[in-house]
C-alpha cells in the first residue's frame, strides 16, 4: 500500500479524502504550518517534510508556489501528483499508478482537469448508450460530440463563502423593509439578484463597466473611493460585500493608493443618514496585504475604522459554513492557508 502525504488541509484536501483513495495517509503538509495535527495525523511544515513517503498528493490552491519550492529543492517530482492548478500535467505521469491511488471519483476529476477523455469513463458510457439507444435522431454522432467529464461526481451546486455572505446580507436587508439599497461592487449574480427578486431597487457603483441593463438596477461606473456621487447623510442602507478590500491595489483598473479602502471607509460613514445601516464582508485574519489580490483585516481594525457606527453583528463564513456572532479577536492569527474567512459586519449609525 502506497504511503501518502497530502499537501493541504483545506477544502481541496477534504474533498480528495471524501472522494476515496487507495493508500495510507501518513501525514499532511502545510506551506505555513498552523497546527500539529489534522484528522489525527501529523502536520509537517515545508521544512519538515519526511522522506519515508511514496507519493505526495498536492490538493492545494497554491500549486505554482509549491511546484517552484519543490523544484528549487531538487525534490523528486515524479513522486508528486498535482490534482489542480498546473497548466499542463507534471509530476508523476504513470497513469496506472495515479488511477490506483486516486480511485474513480478523484481520477475522474483528474482526467477532467487535464483533458484526459480517453482515460475517463466517457468511452464506456458512449458504448453503453449506443447499445441501448433505439431512437435514430438521438444516436451519438461524432460531429455533435460535446464531452463533459467534470460533472459526474460534483455536488448539486456550491454552498461556499459567497453563498453565505450573500444570503446573510440579503436576509437582513429584506427583513429591514427598506425599498432602496446602495451597493459598492458586490456580486451581481448573487447578492444583487437576491435584492432585486425581493422587489428592492438597487443603485450600484463599480469602477468596471456593467455587462447590461436590468430592471430596477441603477448603475454608476466610477471609482467609489470618495463617493462624491452621493450626498452626505443621504443613504438609508448601504452594502459592500467582498469589494472594499481591493480598493487602491490596481487589480480592477483603479489607481494604486494604499489608503484607498480606508478613505472609502471614512466616506461611507458620512454618506449614511442617522439610523442608516451598513453591511460589509471583508477578509479577516492576520492583518496583511496580499498584493495585488486583496487586503486581510483584523476584525478589530474594521470596527475601529467605522467608529462613528455601532456594530450590531459580527459573523464569519469559511469553508462553506457560517458562524454567527463571533468574538472579534477569534481569528486574529488566522493565516488561511488558501481557505479564506470573510468577516460579516452589520453596523448602524
XYZ file of C-alpha atoms in Angstrom:
349
model
C 0.000 0.000 0.000
C 1.388 3.398 -1.033
C 2.357 5.813 1.759
C 0.818 9.201 1.029
C 1.423 12.743 2.187
C -1.327 15.266 1.424
C -0.140 18.819 0.737
C -3.046 20.841 2.074
C -5.577 20.739 4.887
C -8.314 22.843 3.291
C -11.350 22.176 1.137
C -9.435 20.511 -1.702
C -7.730 18.090 0.663
C -11.003 17.229 2.380
C -12.656 16.670 -0.988
C -9.860 14.316 -2.035
C -10.337 12.256 1.125
C -14.137 12.221 0.883
C -13.987 11.047 -2.736
C -11.998 7.957 -1.736
C -8.412 6.906 -2.388
C -6.158 3.868 -2.135
C -3.173 4.170 0.149
C -2.146 5.083 3.674
C -2.103 8.763 4.615
C 0.921 9.182 6.881
C 0.551 12.938 7.303
C -0.259 16.340 5.876
C 1.876 19.273 4.740
C 1.009 22.935 5.242
C 3.063 25.557 3.432
C 2.560 27.763 6.503
C 2.077 25.334 9.344
C -0.573 26.433 11.847
C -1.294 23.332 13.938
C 0.364 19.987 14.702
C -2.340 17.527 13.652
C -5.170 17.159 11.149
C -7.589 14.240 11.072
C -5.432 12.626 13.784
C -2.373 12.678 11.508
C 0.767 14.822 11.917
C 1.152 18.078 10.001
C 4.575 18.930 8.584
C 5.802 22.334 7.530
C 7.546 22.761 4.179
C 10.854 22.499 6.067
C 9.890 19.273 7.860
C 8.747 17.018 5.009
C 9.715 13.439 5.949
C 11.452 11.133 3.491
C 9.503 7.913 4.114
C 6.669 8.524 1.624
C 5.811 7.067 -1.769
C 3.766 9.963 -3.165
C 2.714 13.497 -2.246
C -0.808 14.461 -3.307
C -0.938 18.205 -3.923
C -4.506 19.186 -3.010
C -3.945 22.904 -2.622
C -4.710 26.127 -4.490
C -1.124 27.440 -4.209
C 0.169 24.986 -6.787
C 2.706 27.246 -8.509
C 4.278 28.158 -5.178
C 4.511 24.507 -4.173
C 5.900 23.419 -7.536
C 8.589 26.132 -7.522
C 9.531 25.314 -3.926
C 9.937 21.603 -4.646
C 11.779 22.242 -7.917
C 14.234 24.586 -6.184
C 14.944 21.890 -3.586
C 15.533 19.226 -6.250
C 12.764 17.057 -4.828
C 11.732 14.087 -6.947
C 8.694 15.486 -8.778
C 7.860 12.031 -10.158
C 6.535 11.334 -6.659
C 4.109 14.287 -6.811
C 0.527 14.058 -8.052
C -0.840 17.540 -8.748
C -4.640 17.467 -8.676
C -5.308 21.048 -9.786
C -3.869 24.292 -10.945
C -0.894 23.429 -13.142
C -1.056 24.487 -16.788
C -0.078 21.048 -18.035
C 0.460 17.659 -16.430
C 3.617 17.477 -14.391
C 4.954 15.310 -11.621
C 4.003 11.640 -11.724
C 2.994 10.639 -15.279
C 2.254 6.950 -14.697
C -1.479 6.866 -15.264
C -1.895 3.369 -13.861
C -0.332 4.444 -10.555
C -2.339 7.678 -10.472
C -5.569 5.806 -11.168
C -4.789 3.238 -8.478
C -4.190 5.908 -5.834
C -6.912 8.372 -6.801
C -9.681 5.842 -7.403
C -12.788 6.510 -9.518
C -14.057 9.857 -8.242
C -10.718 11.591 -7.822
C -9.397 10.120 -11.049
C -12.424 11.381 -12.994
C -11.727 14.866 -11.633
C -8.052 14.463 -12.572
C -8.992 13.475 -16.134
C -11.312 16.486 -16.372
C -8.586 18.835 -15.121
C -6.091 17.670 -17.722
C -8.423 16.764 -20.604
C -7.740 13.012 -20.484
C -11.006 11.996 -22.162
C -9.865 8.556 -23.264
C -8.825 7.637 -19.722
C -12.148 8.671 -18.244
C -15.485 6.893 -18.040
C -16.574 8.550 -21.299
C -15.839 5.734 -23.781
C -17.645 3.177 -21.630
C -20.669 5.467 -21.366
C -20.684 6.035 -25.142
C -20.666 2.298 -25.820
C -23.444 1.685 -23.292
C -25.622 4.484 -24.684
C -25.221 3.356 -28.306
C -26.072 -0.214 -27.418
C -29.245 0.801 -25.574
C -30.448 3.643 -27.842
C -33.387 2.893 -30.177
C -34.059 6.444 -31.451
C -32.324 7.295 -34.724
C -32.374 11.061 -34.177
C -30.680 10.613 -30.812
C -27.862 8.364 -31.902
C -24.394 9.685 -30.960
C -22.639 11.339 -33.912
C -19.026 12.494 -33.880
C -19.804 15.967 -35.262
C -22.163 16.647 -32.345
C -19.984 15.324 -29.551
C -19.744 17.690 -26.597
C -17.914 15.699 -23.921
C -18.161 16.871 -20.312
C -16.414 14.723 -17.736
C -16.037 17.141 -14.828
C -19.623 16.989 -13.559
C -20.133 13.314 -12.745
C -19.172 13.487 -9.088
C -19.850 17.128 -8.299
C -22.341 18.229 -5.672
C -25.658 19.688 -6.828
C -24.386 23.273 -6.667
C -21.957 25.098 -4.404
C -22.535 26.295 -0.850
C -19.406 28.353 -0.326
C -18.348 31.597 1.295
C -20.022 33.785 -1.322
C -23.273 31.845 -0.931
C -23.345 32.505 2.807
C -22.245 36.154 2.701
C -24.842 36.975 0.021
C -27.606 35.148 1.889
C -26.620 36.682 5.236
C -26.772 40.260 3.955
C -29.865 39.763 1.778
C -31.834 38.295 4.679
C -31.023 41.227 6.949
C -31.786 43.826 4.272
C -35.072 42.242 3.197
C -36.123 41.878 6.832
C -35.378 45.587 7.428
C -38.139 46.528 4.979
C -36.128 49.141 3.044
C -37.085 49.789 -0.583
C -33.769 51.054 -1.953
C -30.250 49.740 -1.427
C -26.986 51.464 -2.307
C -24.225 48.996 -3.064
C -20.485 49.185 -3.728
C -19.164 46.475 -6.003
C -20.968 43.362 -4.733
C -21.859 40.320 -6.829
C -24.499 40.850 -9.496
C -25.309 37.158 -9.900
C -25.774 36.525 -6.190
C -26.449 39.225 -3.626
C -27.793 41.885 -6.029
C -30.066 39.330 -7.693
C -31.467 38.401 -4.262
C -32.413 42.024 -3.565
C -33.939 42.603 -6.991
C -36.014 39.441 -6.657
C -37.354 40.784 -3.354
C -38.548 43.981 -5.062
C -35.781 46.211 -3.720
C -34.381 48.860 -6.062
C -30.588 48.863 -6.124
C -28.160 51.617 -7.033
C -24.762 50.092 -7.603
C -21.377 51.718 -8.134
C -18.365 49.915 -9.594
C -15.180 51.014 -11.336
C -15.831 48.371 -14.012
C -18.349 48.539 -16.837
C -21.612 46.709 -16.197
C -22.478 43.838 -18.565
C -26.026 45.021 -19.350
C -29.173 46.644 -18.025
C -31.576 45.119 -15.528
C -34.930 46.448 -14.388
C -34.686 48.340 -11.070
C -30.880 48.212 -11.094
C -29.330 51.676 -11.402
C -25.609 51.744 -12.139
C -22.735 54.197 -11.726
C -19.402 53.438 -13.384
C -16.836 55.299 -11.315
C -14.244 54.986 -8.581
C -16.154 54.687 -5.305
C -13.286 55.750 -3.037
C -14.631 59.256 -2.405
C -18.320 58.521 -3.076
C -18.579 62.091 -4.369
C -21.603 60.970 -6.398
C -23.640 60.572 -3.188
C -24.812 63.443 -0.910
C -23.746 63.295 2.734
C -26.227 61.752 5.191
C -28.498 60.578 2.370
C -28.233 56.770 2.359
C -30.560 54.620 4.414
C -28.956 51.265 3.622
C -25.547 50.505 2.088
C -23.635 47.314 1.319
C -20.216 46.247 0.073
C -19.601 42.521 0.022
C -16.006 41.492 -0.702
C -15.215 44.648 -2.666
C -13.562 47.262 -0.436
C -10.506 45.086 0.288
C -9.465 45.539 -3.364
C -9.545 49.345 -3.439
C -6.275 51.015 -4.413
C -4.420 47.853 -5.474
C -4.876 48.387 -9.214
C -6.375 44.941 -9.744
C -9.585 46.196 -11.300
C -8.153 49.161 -13.177
C -8.359 51.574 -10.251
C -5.492 53.857 -9.273
C -2.875 52.427 -6.910
C -3.389 54.025 -3.478
C -2.537 52.239 -0.201
C -5.096 54.392 1.633
C -7.962 53.954 -0.836
C -10.035 51.480 1.170
C -9.572 53.499 4.376
C -10.656 56.687 2.588
C -13.761 54.844 1.421
C -14.438 53.654 4.993
C -14.486 57.305 6.125
C -16.698 58.422 3.254
C -19.221 55.628 3.767
C -19.845 56.876 7.295
C -20.500 60.404 6.004
C -22.971 59.188 3.392
C -25.149 57.219 5.825
C -28.024 59.077 7.422
C -28.720 58.729 11.133
C -30.214 55.285 11.684
C -28.711 54.080 8.408
C -27.436 50.527 8.115
C -24.206 49.164 6.634
C -23.499 45.556 5.604
C -19.887 44.611 4.888
C -17.996 41.444 4.012
C -14.197 41.632 4.226
C -11.448 39.004 4.544
C -10.411 38.703 8.183
C -7.420 37.068 9.836
C -3.812 38.011 10.447
C -3.644 41.528 9.010
C -1.685 41.988 5.763
C -1.910 42.879 2.077
C -1.594 40.067 -0.475
C -0.722 42.305 -3.406
C -2.394 42.770 -5.773
C -5.286 40.495 -4.843
C -6.671 41.968 -1.633
C -6.115 43.061 1.965
C -6.921 40.956 5.006
C -8.033 42.812 8.131
C -8.164 42.239 11.833
C -11.855 42.413 12.666
C -10.980 44.995 15.290
C -9.366 47.221 12.628
C -12.611 47.294 10.663
C -14.620 48.143 13.760
C -12.194 50.943 14.705
C -12.312 52.358 11.172
C -16.107 52.622 11.451
C -16.005 54.238 14.882
C -18.957 56.535 14.159
C -21.168 53.473 13.664
C -22.366 50.883 16.154
C -21.560 47.229 15.477
C -24.753 45.155 15.641
C -23.368 41.815 14.432
C -20.049 40.213 13.536
C -20.267 36.782 11.942
C -17.913 34.778 9.711
C -18.035 32.381 6.808
C -15.270 29.950 5.867
C -15.010 26.516 4.273
C -18.617 26.676 3.099
C -20.041 27.230 6.583
C -21.264 30.259 8.521
C -20.526 31.074 12.155
C -22.785 33.654 13.796
C -21.859 36.227 16.465
C -18.128 35.573 16.639
C -15.658 37.089 19.103
C -13.848 39.820 17.176
C -10.385 38.523 18.137
C -11.047 34.835 17.468
C -9.239 34.768 14.108
C -6.542 37.394 14.624
C -3.810 34.829 13.900
C -5.580 33.039 11.039
C -3.286 32.687 8.006
C -5.990 30.908 5.950
C -3.565 28.663 4.071
C -5.624 29.139 0.929
C -9.052 28.918 2.586
C -10.255 32.461 3.202
C -12.519 33.609 6.013
C -14.882 36.511 5.392
C -15.970 38.685 8.266
C -19.606 39.779 8.040
C -20.155 43.174 9.672
C -23.540 44.763 10.303
C -23.355 48.370 11.521
C -25.939 51.050 12.333
C -25.377 54.820 12.541
